[in-house]
PDB file of C-alpha atoms in Angstrom:
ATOM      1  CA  UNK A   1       5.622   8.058 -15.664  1.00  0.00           C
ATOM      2  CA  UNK A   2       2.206   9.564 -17.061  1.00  0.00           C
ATOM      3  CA  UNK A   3      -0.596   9.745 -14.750  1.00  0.00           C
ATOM      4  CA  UNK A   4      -4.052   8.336 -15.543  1.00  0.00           C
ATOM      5  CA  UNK A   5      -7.386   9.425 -15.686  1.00  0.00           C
ATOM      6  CA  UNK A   6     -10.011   8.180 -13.527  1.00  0.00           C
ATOM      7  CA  UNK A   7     -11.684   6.556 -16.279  1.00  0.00           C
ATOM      8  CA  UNK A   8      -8.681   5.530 -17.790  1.00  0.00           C
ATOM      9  CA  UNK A   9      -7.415   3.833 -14.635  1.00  0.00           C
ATOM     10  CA  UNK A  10     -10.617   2.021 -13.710  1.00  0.00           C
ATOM     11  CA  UNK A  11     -10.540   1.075 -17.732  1.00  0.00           C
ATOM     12  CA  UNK A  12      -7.240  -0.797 -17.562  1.00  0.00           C
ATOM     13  CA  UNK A  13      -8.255  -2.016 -13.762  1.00  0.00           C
ATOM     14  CA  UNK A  14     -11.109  -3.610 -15.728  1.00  0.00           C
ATOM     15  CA  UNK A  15      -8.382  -5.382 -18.594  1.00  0.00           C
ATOM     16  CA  UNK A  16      -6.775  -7.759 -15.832  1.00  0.00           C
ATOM     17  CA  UNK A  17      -8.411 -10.198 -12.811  1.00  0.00           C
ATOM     18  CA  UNK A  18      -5.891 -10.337 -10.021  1.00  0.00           C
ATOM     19  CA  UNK A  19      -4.975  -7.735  -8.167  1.00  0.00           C
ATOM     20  CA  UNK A  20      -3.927  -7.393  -4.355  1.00  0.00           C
ATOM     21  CA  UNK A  21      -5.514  -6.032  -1.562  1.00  0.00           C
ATOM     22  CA  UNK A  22      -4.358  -3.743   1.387  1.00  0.00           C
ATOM     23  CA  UNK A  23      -5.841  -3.656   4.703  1.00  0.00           C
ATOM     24  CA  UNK A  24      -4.950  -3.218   8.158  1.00  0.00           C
ATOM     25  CA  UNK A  25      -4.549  -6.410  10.633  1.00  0.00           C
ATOM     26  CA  UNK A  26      -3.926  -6.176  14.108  1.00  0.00           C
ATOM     27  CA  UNK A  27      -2.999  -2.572  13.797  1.00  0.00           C
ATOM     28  CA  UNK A  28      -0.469  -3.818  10.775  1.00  0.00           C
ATOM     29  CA  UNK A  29      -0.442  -3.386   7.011  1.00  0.00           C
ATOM     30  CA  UNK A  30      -1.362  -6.797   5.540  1.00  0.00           C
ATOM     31  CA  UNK A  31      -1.894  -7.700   1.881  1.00  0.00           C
ATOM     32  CA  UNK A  32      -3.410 -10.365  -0.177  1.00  0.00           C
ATOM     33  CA  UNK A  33      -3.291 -11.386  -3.469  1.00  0.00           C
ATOM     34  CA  UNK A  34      -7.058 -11.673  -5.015  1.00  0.00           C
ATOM     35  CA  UNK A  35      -8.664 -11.929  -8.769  1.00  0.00           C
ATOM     36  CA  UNK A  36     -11.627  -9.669  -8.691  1.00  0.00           C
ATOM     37  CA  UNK A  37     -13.993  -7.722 -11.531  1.00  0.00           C
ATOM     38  CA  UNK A  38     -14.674  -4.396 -11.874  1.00  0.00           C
ATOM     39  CA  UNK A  39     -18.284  -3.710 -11.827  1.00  0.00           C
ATOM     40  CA  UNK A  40     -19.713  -0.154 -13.235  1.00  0.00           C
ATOM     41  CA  UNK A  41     -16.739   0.978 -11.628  1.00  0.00           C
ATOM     42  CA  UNK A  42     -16.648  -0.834  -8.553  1.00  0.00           C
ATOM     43  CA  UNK A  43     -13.986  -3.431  -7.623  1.00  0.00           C
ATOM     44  CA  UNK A  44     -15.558  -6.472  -6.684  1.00  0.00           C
ATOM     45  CA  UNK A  45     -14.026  -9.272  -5.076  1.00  0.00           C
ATOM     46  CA  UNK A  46     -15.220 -12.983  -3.682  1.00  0.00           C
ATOM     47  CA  UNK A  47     -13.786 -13.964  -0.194  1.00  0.00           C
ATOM     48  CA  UNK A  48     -14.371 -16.884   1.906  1.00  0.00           C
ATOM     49  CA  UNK A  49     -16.358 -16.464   5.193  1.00  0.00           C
ATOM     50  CA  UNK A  50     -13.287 -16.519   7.735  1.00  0.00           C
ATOM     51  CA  UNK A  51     -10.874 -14.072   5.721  1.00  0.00           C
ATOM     52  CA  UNK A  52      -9.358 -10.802   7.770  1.00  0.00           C
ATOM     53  CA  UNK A  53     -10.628  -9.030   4.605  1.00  0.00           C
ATOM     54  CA  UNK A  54     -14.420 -10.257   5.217  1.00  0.00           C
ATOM     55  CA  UNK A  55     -14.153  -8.804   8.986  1.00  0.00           C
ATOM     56  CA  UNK A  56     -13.632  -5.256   7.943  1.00  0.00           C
ATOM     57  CA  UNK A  57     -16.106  -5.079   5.280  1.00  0.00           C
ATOM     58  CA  UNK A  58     -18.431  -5.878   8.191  1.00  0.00           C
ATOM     59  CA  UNK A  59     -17.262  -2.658   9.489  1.00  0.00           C
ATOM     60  CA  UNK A  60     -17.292  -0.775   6.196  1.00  0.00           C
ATOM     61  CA  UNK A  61     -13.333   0.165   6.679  1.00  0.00           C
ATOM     62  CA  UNK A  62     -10.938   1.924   4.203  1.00  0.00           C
ATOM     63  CA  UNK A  63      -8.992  -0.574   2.126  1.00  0.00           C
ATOM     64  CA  UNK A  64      -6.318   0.152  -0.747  1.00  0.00           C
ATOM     65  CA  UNK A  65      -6.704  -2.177  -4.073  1.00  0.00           C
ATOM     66  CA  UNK A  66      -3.832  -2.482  -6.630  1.00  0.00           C
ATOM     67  CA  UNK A  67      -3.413  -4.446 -10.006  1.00  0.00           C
ATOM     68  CA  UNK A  68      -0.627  -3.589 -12.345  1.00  0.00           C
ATOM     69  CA  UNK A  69       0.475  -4.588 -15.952  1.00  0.00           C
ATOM     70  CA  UNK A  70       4.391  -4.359 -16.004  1.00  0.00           C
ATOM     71  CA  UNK A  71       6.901  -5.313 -18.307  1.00  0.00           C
ATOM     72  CA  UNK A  72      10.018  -5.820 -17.017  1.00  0.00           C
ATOM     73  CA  UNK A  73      12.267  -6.086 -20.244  1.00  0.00           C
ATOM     74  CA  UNK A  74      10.345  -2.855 -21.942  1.00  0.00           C
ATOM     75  CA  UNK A  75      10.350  -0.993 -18.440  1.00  0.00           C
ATOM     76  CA  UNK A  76       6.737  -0.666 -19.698  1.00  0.00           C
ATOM     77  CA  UNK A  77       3.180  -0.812 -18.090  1.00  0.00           C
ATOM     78  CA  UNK A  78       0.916   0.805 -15.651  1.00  0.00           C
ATOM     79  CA  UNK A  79      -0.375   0.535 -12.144  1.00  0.00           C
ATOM     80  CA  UNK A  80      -3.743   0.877 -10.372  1.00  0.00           C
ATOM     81  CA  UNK A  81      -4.719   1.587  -6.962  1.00  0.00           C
ATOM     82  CA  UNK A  82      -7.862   1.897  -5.435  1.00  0.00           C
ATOM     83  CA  UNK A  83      -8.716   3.849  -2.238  1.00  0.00           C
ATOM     84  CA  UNK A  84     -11.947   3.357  -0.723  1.00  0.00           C
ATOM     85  CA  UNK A  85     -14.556   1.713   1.577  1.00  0.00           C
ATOM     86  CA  UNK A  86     -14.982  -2.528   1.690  1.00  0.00           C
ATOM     87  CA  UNK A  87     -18.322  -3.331   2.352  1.00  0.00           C
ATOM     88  CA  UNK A  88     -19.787  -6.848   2.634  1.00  0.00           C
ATOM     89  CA  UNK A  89     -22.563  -7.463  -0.235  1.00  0.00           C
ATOM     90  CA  UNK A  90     -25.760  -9.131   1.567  1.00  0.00           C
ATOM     91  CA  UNK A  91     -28.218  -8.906  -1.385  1.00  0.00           C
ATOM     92  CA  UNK A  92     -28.780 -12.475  -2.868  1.00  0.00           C
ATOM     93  CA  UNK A  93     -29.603 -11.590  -6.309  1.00  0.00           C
ATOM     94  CA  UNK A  94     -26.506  -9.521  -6.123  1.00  0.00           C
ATOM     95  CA  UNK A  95     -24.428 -12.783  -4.916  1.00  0.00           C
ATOM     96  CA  UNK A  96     -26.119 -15.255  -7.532  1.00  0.00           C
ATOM     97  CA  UNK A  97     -24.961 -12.634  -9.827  1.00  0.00           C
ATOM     98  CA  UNK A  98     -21.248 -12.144  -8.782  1.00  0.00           C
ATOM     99  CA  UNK A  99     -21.443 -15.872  -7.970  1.00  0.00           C
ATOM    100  CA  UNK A 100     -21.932 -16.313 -12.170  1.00  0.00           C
ATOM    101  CA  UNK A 101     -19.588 -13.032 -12.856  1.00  0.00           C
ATOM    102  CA  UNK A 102     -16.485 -13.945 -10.713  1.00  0.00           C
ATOM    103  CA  UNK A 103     -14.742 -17.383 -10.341  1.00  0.00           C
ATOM    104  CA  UNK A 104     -11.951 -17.931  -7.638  1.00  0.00           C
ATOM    105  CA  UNK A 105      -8.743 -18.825  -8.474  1.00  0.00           C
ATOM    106  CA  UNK A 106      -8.271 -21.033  -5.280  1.00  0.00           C
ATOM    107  CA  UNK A 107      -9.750 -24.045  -4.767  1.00  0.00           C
ATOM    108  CA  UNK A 108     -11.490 -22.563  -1.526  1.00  0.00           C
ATOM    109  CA  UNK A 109     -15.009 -22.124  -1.019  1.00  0.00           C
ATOM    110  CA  UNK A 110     -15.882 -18.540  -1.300  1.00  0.00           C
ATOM    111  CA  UNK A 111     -18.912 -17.642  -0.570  1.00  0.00           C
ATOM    112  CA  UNK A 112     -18.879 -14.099   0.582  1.00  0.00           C
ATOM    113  CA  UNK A 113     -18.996 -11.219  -1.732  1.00  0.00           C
ATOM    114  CA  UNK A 114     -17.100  -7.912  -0.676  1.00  0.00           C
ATOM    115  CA  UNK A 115     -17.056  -4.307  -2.936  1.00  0.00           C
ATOM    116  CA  UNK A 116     -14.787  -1.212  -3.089  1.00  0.00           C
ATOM    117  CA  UNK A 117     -16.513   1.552  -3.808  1.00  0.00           C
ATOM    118  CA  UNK A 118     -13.942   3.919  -5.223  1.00  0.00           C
ATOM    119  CA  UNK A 119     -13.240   7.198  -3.541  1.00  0.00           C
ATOM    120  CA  UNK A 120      -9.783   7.642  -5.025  1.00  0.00           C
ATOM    121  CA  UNK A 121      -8.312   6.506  -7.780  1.00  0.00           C
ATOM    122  CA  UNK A 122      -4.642   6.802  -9.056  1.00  0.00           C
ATOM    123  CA  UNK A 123      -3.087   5.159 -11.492  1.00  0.00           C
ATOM    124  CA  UNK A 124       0.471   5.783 -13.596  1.00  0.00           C
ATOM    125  CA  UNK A 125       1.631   4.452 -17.343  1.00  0.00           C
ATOM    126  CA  UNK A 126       5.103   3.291 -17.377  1.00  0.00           C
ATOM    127  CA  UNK A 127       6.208   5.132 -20.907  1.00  0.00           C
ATOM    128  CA  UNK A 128       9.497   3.851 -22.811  1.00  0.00           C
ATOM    129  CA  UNK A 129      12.594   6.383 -22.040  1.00  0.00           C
ATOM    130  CA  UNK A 130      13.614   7.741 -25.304  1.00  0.00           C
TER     131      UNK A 130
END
């Protein structure tokens, strides 16, 4: 395993759309799988308005974010994760414009627009064993 760069880990972050999310639930780890967009290096992510995420982003609460790229023949690929604070975006210019940016997967209505700003970032490439 190589380790990434900051830059380089928030590059290939950018390359994919779903990703999974890690938060804390009744005192428990929970995670959920989400597609989200990576805005001048901020994670951005669409919710709908009764999610466990959408609660702690009201409280501006550490959260973990993780996408990967893995190939399981080659043993090949890399993996993101994201440490840093969920806040709930309230600006509706802002929401038009992740409203345009980012489409759900799920057939839900998501309304609510939550961001992770960064504070650490790690990331590792998978390299080929010679």
């Amino acid at each position: 395993m190589v380790e990434l760069s900051r830059g380089e880990a928030l590059q290939l972050l950018a390359s994919v759309s779903l990703g999974r999310v890690g938060f804390t639930q009744q005192a428990l780890p929970a995670i959920r799988p989400v597609n989200h967009l990576v805005d001048q290096g901020i994670v951005v992510i669409r919710t709908h308005s009764g999610s466990a995420l959408l609660n702690h982003s009201l409280r501006s609460e550490v959260v973990a974010y993780e996408a990967d790229d893995i190939d399981a023949t080659l043993h090949t690929g890399w993996s993101v994760v994201v440490t840093g604070v969920a806040t709930r975006v309230t600006d509706s210019d802002e929401l038009a414009r992740y409203g345009r940016l980012l489409t759900p997967w799920s057939g839900a209505v998501m309304g609510d627009v939550v961001r992770i700003e960064p504070e650490l970032v790690t990331g590792y490439r998978l390299v080929p064993t010679p």
